[in-house]
Amino acid sequence: MGRKLEVGEVLSEVFSIYRANAGVLIPVAFWLFLVVAIVQGLAGNSSFLLLLGAVLSLVASVLYEGMVVSLVRDIQDGSRDLSVGELYRSVTPVLWPLIGASILFAIGVAIGFVLLVVPGLILLTMWAVIAPTIVIENRRVTESFGRSRELVKGHGWPVFGVVVCAALITIVVSLVLLTIAAAIADGPILRIVLGVLASTVTAPVTALAAAVLYYRLLQLKGDPGPAAPAGPPPAGPTDADSTDPGPTDADPPPAGPPPTGPIA
């Protein structure tokens, strides 16, 4: 019997990556969610600003998840190129597919929860690694749902366990931080900043969980994942590599023709 997916091992790796790369994960999350919070805080009764805030929130969340997946890919590949600029540039080509998949994911799971909750939990589990399949394998939106289901198949319960644990950790930590913020914040600006800090601290958890799950599932299924880019073609023969090596020191010079004149 092959190895099983262990919830504890996945969560342990999630927090190990979090600790090792907090210097990248936290600042990126803070600035992304600060922009969203400022727009939402200024919205008031403005329908336009409320809509803009909702759109920015979606884009920021999707962009951040994609950057986290790219970071984990760099770690897995051993390149560890953790510059924010490179992570951002690696996600922008797939940003629209990520947004489209995120919207369809939310609609599908919401409908599932309306239908007696259980279908929503099933979809939440089957589609747990949609974002990594788009970022790492460059899958199209519709392909990503099937690919995620294929990877999760046979490991549904532990994947469900990881998803639930990551969500509970995020919710509990957010509630604690928001409660503290409400108790100590004297004005709207401080409340916004503390709210952003709560989002900043918790946002990496679910994104890292999806990326780590993806690589664990690949390993368990013996799936090589996306093919590595082909290397440069072998160098052709050079002037020095001729099929005719020519005479060398070990080869005697060719004999000349025999004499044809009379011999004295």
Short mmCIF file of C-alpha atoms in Angstrom, two decimals:
data_model
loop_
_atom_site.label_atom_id
_atom_site.label_comp_id
_atom_site.label_asym_id
_atom_site.label_seq_id
_atom_site.Cartn_x
_atom_site.Cartn_y
_atom_site.Cartn_z
CA MET A 1 0.00 0.00 0.00
CA GLY A 2 1.35 3.42 -0.94
CA ARG A 3 1.90 6.26 1.43
CA LYS A 4 -1.08 8.29 2.55
CA LEU A 5 -1.41 12.02 2.72
CA GLU A 6 -0.87 13.12 6.32
CA VAL A 7 -2.67 16.26 7.49
CA GLY A 8 -0.07 16.97 10.18
CA GLU A 9 2.84 16.73 7.74
CA VAL A 10 1.19 19.13 5.31
CA LEU A 11 0.43 21.70 8.01
CA SER A 12 3.94 21.35 9.42
CA GLU A 13 5.43 22.11 6.00
CA VAL A 14 3.03 25.04 5.56
CA PHE A 15 4.23 26.73 8.74
CA SER A 16 7.86 25.83 8.06
CA ILE A 17 7.68 27.68 4.72
CA TYR A 18 5.76 30.51 6.39
CA ARG A 19 8.48 31.03 9.01
CA ALA A 20 11.34 30.78 6.52
CA ASN A 21 9.79 33.24 4.06
CA ALA A 22 7.86 35.63 6.30
CA GLY A 23 10.05 38.47 5.06
CA VAL A 24 8.42 38.12 1.63
CA LEU A 25 4.96 36.83 2.52
CA ILE A 26 3.99 39.44 5.10
CA PRO A 27 5.06 42.71 3.39
CA VAL A 28 3.42 41.71 0.10
CA ALA A 29 0.16 40.83 1.84
CA PHE A 30 0.23 44.02 3.92
CA TRP A 31 0.56 46.43 0.99
CA LEU A 32 -1.96 44.59 -1.19
CA PHE A 33 -4.63 44.48 1.49
CA LEU A 34 -3.87 48.00 2.70
CA VAL A 35 -4.85 49.41 -0.70
CA VAL A 36 -8.08 47.40 -0.61
CA ALA A 37 -8.86 48.51 2.94
CA ILE A 38 -8.30 52.20 2.11
CA VAL A 39 -10.70 52.05 -0.85
CA GLN A 40 -13.30 50.16 1.17
CA GLY A 41 -12.88 52.57 4.09
CA LEU A 42 -13.48 55.57 1.83
CA ALA A 43 -16.45 54.00 0.07
CA GLY A 44 -19.16 55.16 2.47
CA ASN A 45 -22.42 55.12 0.50
CA SER A 46 -20.71 55.40 -2.88
CA SER A 47 -21.83 52.51 -5.08
CA PHE A 48 -18.84 53.01 -7.36
CA LEU A 49 -16.28 52.82 -4.53
CA LEU A 50 -18.07 49.84 -2.98
CA LEU A 51 -17.89 48.02 -6.32
CA LEU A 52 -14.28 49.09 -6.83
CA GLY A 53 -13.40 47.83 -3.35
CA ALA A 54 -14.99 44.44 -4.09
CA VAL A 55 -13.12 44.12 -7.39
CA LEU A 56 -9.81 45.15 -5.80
CA SER A 57 -10.36 42.65 -2.99
CA LEU A 58 -10.85 39.83 -5.50
CA VAL A 59 -7.83 40.83 -7.59
CA ALA A 60 -5.59 41.28 -4.53
CA SER A 61 -6.58 37.90 -3.07
CA VAL A 62 -6.07 36.06 -6.36
CA LEU A 63 -2.79 37.84 -7.12
CA TYR A 64 -1.47 37.08 -3.66
CA GLU A 65 -2.40 33.40 -3.86
CA GLY A 66 -0.67 33.15 -7.23
CA MET A 67 2.49 34.77 -5.87
CA VAL A 68 2.52 32.37 -2.91
CA VAL A 69 2.17 29.40 -5.26
CA SER A 70 5.07 30.75 -7.34
CA LEU A 71 7.16 31.10 -4.20
CA VAL A 72 6.53 27.45 -3.27
CA ARG A 73 7.37 26.41 -6.83
CA ASP A 74 10.71 28.22 -6.57
CA ILE A 75 11.43 26.42 -3.30
CA GLN A 76 10.53 23.04 -4.80
CA ASP A 77 12.70 23.70 -7.86
CA GLY A 78 15.61 24.75 -5.68
CA SER A 79 15.91 28.16 -7.35
CA ARG A 80 14.59 30.13 -4.36
CA ASP A 81 14.27 33.34 -6.38
CA LEU A 82 12.15 35.08 -3.77
CA SER A 83 12.22 38.61 -5.15
CA VAL A 84 8.78 40.22 -5.11
CA GLY A 85 9.20 41.52 -8.66
CA GLU A 86 9.93 38.08 -10.09
CA LEU A 87 7.02 36.52 -8.20
CA TYR A 88 4.69 39.22 -9.50
CA ARG A 89 5.89 38.82 -13.09
CA SER A 90 5.45 35.06 -12.90
CA VAL A 91 1.77 35.45 -11.99
CA THR A 92 0.64 38.24 -14.33
CA PRO A 93 0.41 35.95 -17.42
CA VAL A 94 -2.10 33.72 -15.60
CA LEU A 95 -3.91 36.40 -13.59
CA TRP A 96 -7.06 36.38 -15.72
CA PRO A 97 -7.43 32.57 -15.61
CA LEU A 98 -6.92 32.74 -11.83
CA ILE A 99 -9.64 35.37 -11.50
CA GLY A 100 -12.03 33.40 -13.71
CA ALA A 101 -11.41 30.18 -11.81
CA SER A 102 -11.81 31.98 -8.48
CA ILE A 103 -15.22 33.35 -9.51
CA LEU A 104 -16.44 29.96 -10.75
CA PHE A 105 -15.07 28.31 -7.61
CA ALA A 106 -16.96 30.73 -5.36
CA ILE A 107 -20.21 30.30 -7.30
CA GLY A 108 -19.96 26.50 -7.33
CA VAL A 109 -19.13 26.19 -3.63
CA ALA A 110 -21.85 28.70 -2.68
CA ILE A 111 -24.47 26.73 -4.61
CA GLY A 112 -23.17 23.55 -2.98
CA PHE A 113 -23.57 25.02 0.50
CA VAL A 114 -27.11 26.12 -0.32
CA LEU A 115 -27.84 22.51 -1.28
CA LEU A 116 -27.56 21.12 2.27
CA VAL A 117 -23.88 22.04 2.88
CA VAL A 118 -22.40 18.62 2.05
CA PRO A 119 -22.10 19.25 -1.72
CA GLY A 120 -20.29 22.49 -0.94
CA LEU A 121 -17.77 20.67 1.25
CA ILE A 122 -17.23 18.07 -1.47
CA LEU A 123 -16.55 20.76 -4.08
CA LEU A 124 -14.31 22.64 -1.65
CA THR A 125 -12.23 19.48 -1.33
CA MET A 126 -12.17 18.46 -5.00
CA TRP A 127 -11.13 21.92 -6.11
CA ALA A 128 -8.53 22.50 -3.39
CA VAL A 129 -5.56 22.78 -5.78
CA ILE A 130 -7.07 24.73 -8.67
CA ALA A 131 -4.71 27.72 -8.27
CA PRO A 132 -1.49 25.64 -8.38
CA THR A 133 -2.63 23.84 -11.54
CA ILE A 134 -3.10 27.21 -13.25
CA VAL A 135 0.12 28.84 -12.01
CA ILE A 136 2.43 25.82 -12.25
CA GLU A 137 0.92 23.81 -15.11
CA ASN A 138 -0.53 26.77 -17.02
CA ARG A 139 -3.93 25.07 -17.23
CA ARG A 140 -6.92 26.83 -18.69
CA VAL A 141 -9.83 27.69 -16.40
CA THR A 142 -11.99 24.72 -17.34
CA GLU A 143 -9.04 22.31 -17.31
CA SER A 144 -7.96 23.37 -13.82
CA PHE A 145 -11.14 22.03 -12.20
CA GLY A 146 -10.71 18.58 -13.75
CA ARG A 147 -6.98 18.51 -13.00
CA SER A 148 -7.60 19.37 -9.34
CA ARG A 149 -10.23 16.65 -9.06
CA GLU A 150 -7.81 14.16 -10.66
CA LEU A 151 -5.05 14.96 -8.14
CA VAL A 152 -7.35 14.89 -5.10
CA LYS A 153 -9.01 11.59 -6.09
CA GLY A 154 -8.14 8.88 -3.57
CA HIS A 155 -7.04 11.42 -0.93
CA GLY A 156 -10.31 13.22 -0.30
CA TRP A 157 -10.47 12.92 3.49
CA PRO A 158 -6.95 14.16 4.27
CA VAL A 159 -7.31 16.98 1.72
CA PHE A 160 -10.59 17.91 3.41
CA GLY A 161 -8.78 17.83 6.76
CA VAL A 162 -6.07 20.21 5.54
CA VAL A 163 -8.64 22.61 4.03
CA VAL A 164 -10.72 22.66 7.23
CA CYS A 165 -7.69 23.08 9.51
CA ALA A 166 -6.29 25.93 7.41
CA ALA A 167 -9.69 27.65 7.38
CA LEU A 168 -10.16 27.24 11.14
CA ILE A 169 -6.68 28.60 11.87
CA THR A 170 -7.36 31.59 9.63
CA ILE A 171 -10.78 32.29 11.19
CA VAL A 172 -9.65 31.93 14.81
CA VAL A 173 -6.53 34.08 14.40
CA SER A 174 -8.50 36.73 12.49
CA LEU A 175 -11.20 36.87 15.17
CA VAL A 176 -8.63 37.23 17.94
CA LEU A 177 -6.75 40.01 16.14
CA LEU A 178 -9.94 41.85 15.14
CA THR A 179 -11.23 41.65 18.71
CA ILE A 180 -7.99 43.16 19.98
CA ALA A 181 -8.18 45.82 17.26
CA ALA A 182 -11.74 46.75 18.24
CA ALA A 183 -10.72 47.04 21.90
CA ILE A 184 -7.67 49.25 21.45
CA ALA A 185 -8.40 51.23 18.27
CA ASP A 186 -9.48 54.81 18.97
CA GLY A 187 -10.22 55.88 15.41
CA PRO A 188 -11.09 54.54 11.96
CA ILE A 189 -7.52 54.76 10.66
CA LEU A 190 -6.13 52.58 13.43
CA ARG A 191 -8.99 50.11 12.98
CA ILE A 192 -8.22 49.87 9.26
CA VAL A 193 -4.51 49.27 9.89
CA LEU A 194 -5.16 46.62 12.53
CA GLY A 195 -7.72 44.95 10.27
CA VAL A 196 -5.14 44.85 7.49
CA LEU A 197 -2.62 43.31 9.89
CA ALA A 198 -5.13 40.56 10.69
CA SER A 199 -5.54 39.79 6.98
CA THR A 200 -1.78 40.00 6.47
CA VAL A 201 -0.98 37.42 9.13
CA THR A 202 -3.63 34.92 8.05
CA ALA A 203 -3.59 35.24 4.24
CA PRO A 204 -0.46 33.10 3.67
CA VAL A 205 -1.92 30.06 5.46
CA THR A 206 -4.60 28.99 2.96
CA ALA A 207 -2.45 29.89 -0.06
CA LEU A 208 0.51 27.89 1.26
CA ALA A 209 -1.79 24.98 2.12
CA ALA A 210 -3.00 24.77 -1.50
CA ALA A 211 0.55 24.88 -2.90
CA VAL A 212 1.95 22.32 -0.45
CA LEU A 213 -1.05 20.04 -1.05
CA TYR A 214 -0.43 20.21 -4.80
CA TYR A 215 3.17 19.02 -4.53
CA ARG A 216 2.33 16.33 -1.95
CA LEU A 217 -0.40 14.95 -4.21
CA LEU A 218 1.97 14.90 -7.19
CA GLN A 219 4.48 12.89 -5.16
CA LEU A 220 1.90 10.42 -3.88
CA LYS A 221 0.52 9.78 -7.36
CA GLY A 222 3.95 9.51 -8.95
CA ASP A 223 2.98 12.34 -11.26
CA PRO A 224 6.02 14.23 -12.61
CA GLY A 225 3.97 17.39 -12.98
CA PRO A 226 4.80 19.93 -15.69
CA ALA A 227 7.72 19.03 -17.88
CA ALA A 228 10.91 20.95 -17.34
CA PRO A 229 11.84 23.28 -20.17
CA ALA A 230 14.11 21.67 -22.73
CA GLY A 231 17.77 22.52 -22.50
CA PRO A 232 19.82 23.95 -25.36
CA PRO A 233 20.56 21.57 -28.25
CA PRO A 234 23.96 19.87 -28.22
CA ALA A 235 26.71 21.82 -29.92
CA GLY A 236 27.42 20.81 -33.51
CA PRO A 237 30.86 19.90 -34.79
CA THR A 238 33.35 22.72 -34.95
CA ASP A 239 36.16 23.31 -37.39
CA ALA A 240 38.44 21.38 -35.07
CA ASP A 241 36.06 18.38 -35.02
CA SER A 242 36.42 17.23 -38.63
CA THR A 243 35.60 13.75 -39.83
CA ASP A 244 39.04 13.70 -41.47
CA PRO A 245 41.61 14.27 -38.74
CA GLY A 246 44.36 14.80 -41.31
CA PRO A 247 47.91 13.66 -40.89
CA THR A 248 49.33 13.51 -37.42
CA ASP A 249 52.81 13.06 -36.06
CA ALA A 250 52.20 9.31 -35.93
CA ASP A 251 51.22 9.07 -39.60
CA PRO A 252 54.11 8.93 -42.13
CA PRO A 253 53.83 11.28 -45.10
CA PRO A 254 52.48 9.64 -48.24
CA ALA A 255 55.14 8.22 -50.61
CA GLY A 256 55.80 10.13 -53.84
CA PRO A 257 55.50 8.54 -57.30
CA PRO A 258 58.36 6.26 -58.47
CA PRO A 259 61.03 7.89 -60.69
CA THR A 260 60.31 7.63 -64.40
CA GLY A 261 63.62 8.89 -65.96
CA PRO A 262 66.68 6.70 -66.84
CA ILE A 263 68.94 5.68 -64.07
CA ALA A 264 72.56 6.69 -64.51
#
